[in-house]
Coordinates of C-alpha atoms in Angstrom, one line a residue:
X1 CA 6.0 -72.1 6.7
X2 CA 7.3 -75.7 5.3
X3 CA 5.2 -78.4 4.4
X4 CA 7.0 -80.5 7.0
X5 CA 6.1 -78.0 9.7
X6 CA 2.5 -77.5 8.5
X7 CA 2.1 -81.3 8.6
X8 CA 3.3 -81.7 12.1
X9 CA 1.2 -83.6 14.5
X10 CA 0.7 -80.6 16.8
X11 CA -0.6 -78.2 14.0
X12 CA -2.6 -80.8 12.4
X13 CA -4.6 -81.5 15.9
X14 CA -4.9 -77.7 16.4
X15 CA -6.8 -77.5 13.1
X16 CA -9.0 -80.2 14.2
X17 CA -7.3 -83.0 12.3
X18 CA -6.5 -86.5 13.3
X19 CA -2.6 -86.9 13.2
X20 CA -0.8 -90.3 13.1
X21 CA -0.3 -89.8 16.9
X22 CA -1.6 -87.9 19.6
X23 CA 0.7 -84.8 19.9
X24 CA 2.1 -83.7 23.3
X25 CA 3.9 -80.7 24.9
X26 CA 3.7 -79.5 28.5
X27 CA 3.1 -76.0 29.8
X28 CA 6.2 -74.8 31.6
X29 CA 8.3 -77.5 30.1
X30 CA 10.9 -74.9 29.4
X31 CA 12.6 -74.9 32.7
X32 CA 11.5 -75.5 36.3
X33 CA 12.0 -79.3 36.5
X34 CA 15.2 -79.7 34.3
X35 CA 18.7 -79.6 35.9
X36 CA 20.1 -78.2 32.7
X37 CA 17.7 -75.1 33.1
X38 CA 18.6 -74.6 36.6
X39 CA 22.3 -74.7 35.7
X40 CA 22.0 -72.1 32.9
X41 CA 19.8 -70.1 35.1
X42 CA 22.1 -69.7 38.0
X43 CA 23.0 -66.3 38.7
X44 CA 20.6 -64.7 36.2
X45 CA 17.5 -63.1 37.3
X46 CA 14.4 -64.3 35.6
X47 CA 13.5 -61.2 33.4
X48 CA 17.1 -60.8 32.6
X49 CA 17.0 -64.2 30.9
X50 CA 13.9 -63.5 29.2
X51 CA 15.9 -60.8 27.3
X52 CA 18.9 -62.8 26.6
X53 CA 18.6 -64.3 23.1
X54 CA 21.2 -67.1 23.5
X55 CA 19.4 -68.0 26.8
X56 CA 16.0 -68.2 25.6
X57 CA 16.9 -70.3 22.6
X58 CA 18.8 -72.7 24.9
X59 CA 16.1 -72.9 27.5
X60 CA 13.4 -73.5 24.9
X61 CA 15.2 -76.1 23.1
X62 CA 16.0 -78.0 26.2
X63 CA 12.8 -79.8 26.7
X64 CA 12.6 -80.5 23.1
X65 CA 15.9 -82.3 23.1
X66 CA 15.2 -84.3 26.2
X67 CA 11.5 -85.3 25.8
X68 CA 10.8 -85.3 22.3
X69 CA 7.7 -83.1 22.7
X70 CA 5.8 -82.1 19.4
X71 CA 5.9 -78.5 20.0
X72 CA 8.2 -76.0 21.9
X73 CA 6.9 -73.2 24.1
X74 CA 8.7 -70.0 23.9
X75 CA 10.5 -69.3 27.2
X76 CA 9.5 -65.9 28.4
X77 CA 7.1 -64.7 31.1
X78 CA 3.7 -63.0 30.7
X79 CA 5.0 -59.6 32.2
X80 CA 8.0 -59.5 29.4
X81 CA 6.0 -57.1 27.3
X82 CA 5.2 -54.7 30.0
X83 CA 8.8 -54.7 31.2
X84 CA 10.0 -54.0 27.6
X85 CA 7.9 -50.8 27.5
X86 CA 9.4 -49.5 30.8
X87 CA 6.9 -50.6 33.3
X88 CA 8.3 -50.6 36.8
X89 CA 8.1 -54.3 37.8
X90 CA 10.1 -57.3 38.8
X91 CA 9.8 -61.0 39.0
X92 CA 10.7 -61.8 42.7
X93 CA 11.8 -65.3 43.5
X94 CA 9.3 -67.1 45.5
X95 CA 6.7 -64.4 45.0
X96 CA 6.2 -63.9 41.3
X97 CA 5.6 -60.5 39.4
X98 CA 5.7 -57.5 41.7
X99 CA 4.8 -54.1 40.5
X100 CA 6.2 -50.8 42.0
X101 CA 3.1 -48.5 41.6
X102 CA -0.1 -50.6 41.5
X103 CA -2.8 -48.9 39.1
X104 CA -5.3 -46.7 40.7
X105 CA -6.1 -43.8 38.2
X106 CA -6.5 -43.0 34.7
X107 CA -3.3 -41.0 34.7
X108 CA -1.2 -44.2 35.2
X109 CA -2.4 -45.8 31.9
X110 CA 0.0 -43.5 29.8
X111 CA 2.8 -45.5 30.6
X112 CA 1.1 -48.6 28.8
X113 CA 2.3 -47.5 25.4
X114 CA 2.3 -49.8 22.2
X115 CA 5.1 -52.3 22.0
X116 CA 7.3 -51.4 19.1
X117 CA 9.7 -54.0 17.4
X118 CA 12.7 -52.2 18.8
X119 CA 11.6 -53.0 22.3
X120 CA 11.8 -56.7 22.0
X121 CA 14.5 -57.2 19.3
X122 CA 16.4 -59.6 21.6
X123 CA 13.1 -61.6 21.8
X124 CA 12.2 -61.8 18.1
X125 CA 15.9 -62.6 17.4
X126 CA 15.4 -65.6 19.6
X127 CA 12.1 -66.6 17.9
X128 CA 14.0 -66.6 14.5
X129 CA 16.8 -68.7 15.8
X130 CA 14.6 -71.2 17.3
X131 CA 12.7 -71.7 14.1
X132 CA 15.8 -72.5 12.4
X133 CA 17.0 -75.0 15.2
X134 CA 13.6 -76.5 15.5
X135 CA 13.1 -77.5 11.9
X136 CA 10.0 -79.4 11.7
X137 CA 9.0 -78.9 15.4
X138 CA 6.6 -76.0 15.9
X139 CA 7.2 -72.9 18.2
X140 CA 4.4 -71.7 20.3
X141 CA 4.4 -68.1 21.0
X142 CA 2.6 -66.6 23.9
X143 CA 1.2 -63.8 26.0
X144 CA -0.7 -63.0 29.2
X145 CA -4.5 -62.3 28.7
X146 CA -5.6 -58.9 29.7
X147 CA -7.3 -59.9 33.0
X148 CA -4.4 -61.6 34.3
X149 CA -2.0 -58.7 33.3
X150 CA -4.3 -56.3 34.8
X151 CA -4.7 -58.3 38.1
X152 CA -1.0 -58.1 38.6
X153 CA -1.0 -54.2 37.8
X154 CA -3.9 -53.6 40.3
X155 CA -2.9 -55.9 43.0
X156 CA 0.7 -55.1 42.8
X157 CA 1.8 -58.6 42.8
X158 CA 0.1 -62.1 43.1
X159 CA -3.2 -62.3 45.0
X160 CA -5.3 -65.1 46.5
X161 CA -8.7 -63.4 46.3
X162 CA -8.2 -60.8 43.7
X163 CA -10.0 -58.3 46.1
X164 CA -8.4 -55.0 44.7
X165 CA -8.8 -56.3 41.2
X166 CA -12.6 -56.9 41.6
X167 CA -12.9 -53.7 43.5
X168 CA -11.6 -51.7 40.7
X169 CA -13.7 -53.8 38.3
X170 CA -17.0 -53.1 39.9
X171 CA -16.4 -49.7 41.3
X172 CA -14.9 -48.1 38.1
X173 CA -15.6 -49.9 35.1
X174 CA -14.4 -47.1 32.9
X175 CA -11.0 -47.3 34.2
X176 CA -11.2 -50.9 34.3
X177 CA -12.2 -51.4 30.6
X178 CA -9.5 -48.6 29.6
X179 CA -6.7 -50.8 31.5
X180 CA -7.9 -54.0 29.9
X181 CA -8.1 -52.3 26.5
X182 CA -4.3 -51.2 26.9
X183 CA -3.5 -54.8 27.9
X184 CA -5.1 -56.2 25.1
X185 CA -3.4 -54.0 22.5
X186 CA 0.0 -54.8 24.1
X187 CA -0.6 -58.6 24.4
X188 CA -1.8 -58.6 20.6
X189 CA 1.3 -56.6 19.5
X190 CA 3.6 -59.0 21.4
X191 CA 1.9 -62.0 19.9
X192 CA 2.0 -60.5 16.4
X193 CA 5.7 -59.9 16.5
X194 CA 6.4 -63.5 17.7
X195 CA 4.4 -64.8 14.7
X196 CA 5.9 -62.4 12.4
X197 CA 9.5 -63.9 13.8
X198 CA 8.4 -67.2 12.9
X199 CA 6.3 -68.8 15.7
X200 CA 3.6 -71.3 14.2
X201 CA 0.9 -71.0 17.0
X202 CA 0.1 -68.6 19.9
X203 CA -1.2 -69.3 23.3
X204 CA -3.0 -66.8 25.4
X205 CA -2.8 -67.4 29.0
X206 CA -5.5 -66.4 31.4
X207 CA -4.0 -67.7 34.7
X208 CA -6.5 -66.0 37.1
X209 CA -9.7 -66.0 34.9
X210 CA -10.9 -68.9 37.1
X211 CA -11.6 -66.4 40.0
X212 CA -14.4 -65.1 38.1
X213 CA -18.2 -65.9 37.6
X214 CA -19.3 -66.5 34.1
X215 CA -21.4 -63.3 34.3
X216 CA -18.3 -61.2 35.3
X217 CA -16.1 -63.0 32.7
X218 CA -18.6 -62.1 29.9
X219 CA -19.0 -58.5 31.0
X220 CA -15.6 -57.4 32.3
X221 CA -13.1 -59.6 30.5
X222 CA -14.1 -61.7 27.3
X223 CA -14.5 -58.6 25.1
X224 CA -10.8 -57.8 25.8
X225 CA -9.5 -61.4 25.3
X226 CA -11.5 -61.6 22.0
X227 CA -9.8 -58.4 20.9
X228 CA -6.4 -60.1 21.4
X229 CA -7.4 -63.0 19.6
X230 CA -8.9 -61.2 16.8
X231 CA -5.9 -59.0 16.5
X232 CA -3.7 -62.0 15.1
X233 CA -6.7 -64.1 13.1
X234 CA -5.2 -62.7 9.9
X235 CA -1.9 -64.4 10.6
X236 CA -3.5 -67.8 10.0
X237 CA -1.8 -69.6 13.1
X238 CA -3.8 -71.8 15.6
X239 CA -4.6 -69.7 18.5
X240 CA -5.0 -71.5 22.0
X241 CA -6.6 -70.0 24.9
X242 CA -6.1 -71.5 28.4
X243 CA -6.9 -70.6 32.0
X244 CA -6.9 -72.3 35.3
X245 CA -10.0 -73.3 37.2
X246 CA -12.2 -72.3 34.2
X247 CA -14.6 -75.1 33.8
X248 CA -17.5 -72.7 34.2
X249 CA -15.9 -70.5 31.5
X250 CA -15.0 -72.9 28.8
X251 CA -17.7 -72.2 26.2
X252 CA -17.0 -68.4 26.6
X253 CA -13.3 -68.7 26.4
X254 CA -13.9 -70.7 23.1
X255 CA -16.2 -68.2 21.9
X256 CA -13.7 -65.4 22.4
X257 CA -12.0 -66.7 19.3
X258 CA -10.0 -69.6 20.3
X259 CA -9.2 -72.3 17.7
X260 CA -8.1 -74.6 20.7
X261 CA -9.4 -74.4 24.2
X262 CA -6.9 -75.5 26.8
X263 CA -8.4 -77.3 29.8
X264 CA -7.2 -77.8 33.3
X265 CA -7.5 -81.1 35.2
X266 CA -10.8 -80.5 36.9
X267 CA -13.2 -81.3 34.3
X268 CA -12.8 -84.5 32.1
X269 CA -12.0 -83.7 28.5
X270 CA -15.2 -85.2 27.0
X271 CA -17.1 -83.1 29.4
X272 CA -15.1 -80.0 28.5
X273 CA -15.9 -80.7 24.9
X274 CA -19.5 -80.7 25.6
X275 CA -19.3 -77.5 27.3
X276 CA -17.0 -75.7 24.7
X277 CA -19.3 -76.8 21.9
X278 CA -18.8 -78.0 18.4
X279 CA -15.7 -77.1 16.2
X280 CA -13.2 -76.4 18.6
X281 CA -10.0 -78.5 19.2
X282 CA -8.9 -79.2 22.9
X283 CA -5.6 -79.3 24.9
X284 CA -5.0 -81.1 28.2
X285 CA -5.4 -82.3 30.6
X286 CA -3.5 -84.5 33.0
X287 CA -3.3 -83.5 36.7
X288 CA 0.2 -82.4 36.9
X289 CA 0.5 -84.1 40.3
X290 CA -0.2 -87.3 38.9
X291 CA 3.4 -87.4 37.6
X292 CA 4.5 -88.2 41.2
X293 CA 2.6 -91.4 41.2
X294 CA 4.0 -94.7 39.8
X295 CA 4.4 -94.9 36.1
X296 CA 1.8 -97.4 35.7
X297 CA -1.0 -95.1 37.2
X298 CA 0.4 -92.1 35.2
X299 CA 0.0 -94.0 31.9
X300 CA -3.4 -95.3 32.9
X301 CA -4.7 -91.8 33.5
X302 CA -3.0 -90.4 30.3
X303 CA -5.0 -93.3 28.4
X304 CA -8.3 -91.9 30.2
X305 CA -7.3 -88.4 28.8
X306 CA -6.5 -89.6 25.3
X307 CA -9.6 -91.5 25.0
X308 CA -11.7 -88.6 26.5
X309 CA -10.1 -86.3 24.0
X310 CA -11.6 -88.3 21.1
X311 CA -14.6 -86.4 21.6
X312 CA -13.2 -83.3 20.1
X313 CA -12.2 -82.8 16.5
X314 CA -8.5 -82.4 17.5
X315 CA -6.7 -83.0 20.8
X316 CA -3.2 -81.9 22.0
X317 CA -2.2 -83.7 24.9
X318 CA -0.9 -81.6 27.9
X319 CA -1.1 -81.2 31.6
X320 CA -3.9 -79.3 33.3
X321 CA -1.5 -76.7 34.2
X322 CA 2.3 -76.2 34.2
X323 CA 4.9 -78.7 35.2
X324 CA 5.7 -78.7 38.8
X325 CA 9.3 -77.8 39.8
X326 CA 9.8 -81.1 41.7
X327 CA 8.7 -83.3 38.8
X328 CA 11.3 -86.0 37.8
X329 CA 12.1 -85.2 34.2
X330 CA 12.3 -88.9 33.1
X331 CA 8.7 -89.1 34.2
X332 CA 7.8 -86.5 31.4
X333 CA 10.0 -88.4 28.8
X334 CA 8.1 -91.7 29.7
X335 CA 4.9 -89.8 29.4
X336 CA 5.8 -88.4 26.0
X337 CA 6.7 -91.9 24.7
X338 CA 3.5 -93.5 26.0
X339 CA 1.2 -90.8 24.2
X340 CA 3.2 -91.1 21.1
X341 CA 2.8 -94.8 21.1
X342 CA -0.7 -95.3 22.5
X343 CA -3.1 -97.4 20.7
X344 CA -6.8 -98.0 22.1
X345 CA -7.1 -101.4 23.8

């Protein structure tokens, strides 16, 4: 890792330092709202695009070129490592990941073998190519957290209430922990391969963890998320842990081994810092829908987020979840410029 990369504002903030400006990147910045993304994706299925090296490189680079963000997030999907090892699933437009045979038995766990380098050559090739193109801009690798991956596998697709997931969790804890153990191993292996190919940080996404009580999270989920984060601890890259609707889980999610805790928009950052406890940087947390308001309002809210973020040792500005597809890309560019130039009144 070059000294210029190590000294990037993003990595400094992740380490709990105070860079010259607040670093900013956006979840789901690689795609969705960008016309150039829609153009390159036309006629190519989502999962196919995730395994095409040239497409992954171009899509990951697009928001860096357009917005001037402080980090790139690798273009992929949380189910990619499962697809890579042969799990029968697809990403259905307008629906999300859909699994052909939902998990109901121990016998089905045999399909969740380890991720080998040859399974994801096109993906690690993309990471290496991106590191060369990005220069002093860090690349964030990512994986889905065990609970979120398991919820798709048990439900067979997205769910509003996660009824089948919780039913399995409560009624057959042995199968549940065995399943999450396999998801933790796969996520950890996928993250390691990305870092070994050149990624400078990783983010573990637990999109659905907010559907759990703190007690259930601690019992059924946290040990497996902790196993993922521990599995890459020796790689000496910042580990970001993010979930949606996780205000009641923030301390536990940080305690699972995160260096940086991502916070959604429901909890003010200074309050989130109090809940997380000392020694952790934070990431977030402007409400994504704020970007549909007038520029002055957006910037006023962004200033509040930056000020609240000063309560933490380090702060990476981001949205409280992903960029919404209808977002005007120019509003994101203006927001980056505002965050970079912000000075307290």
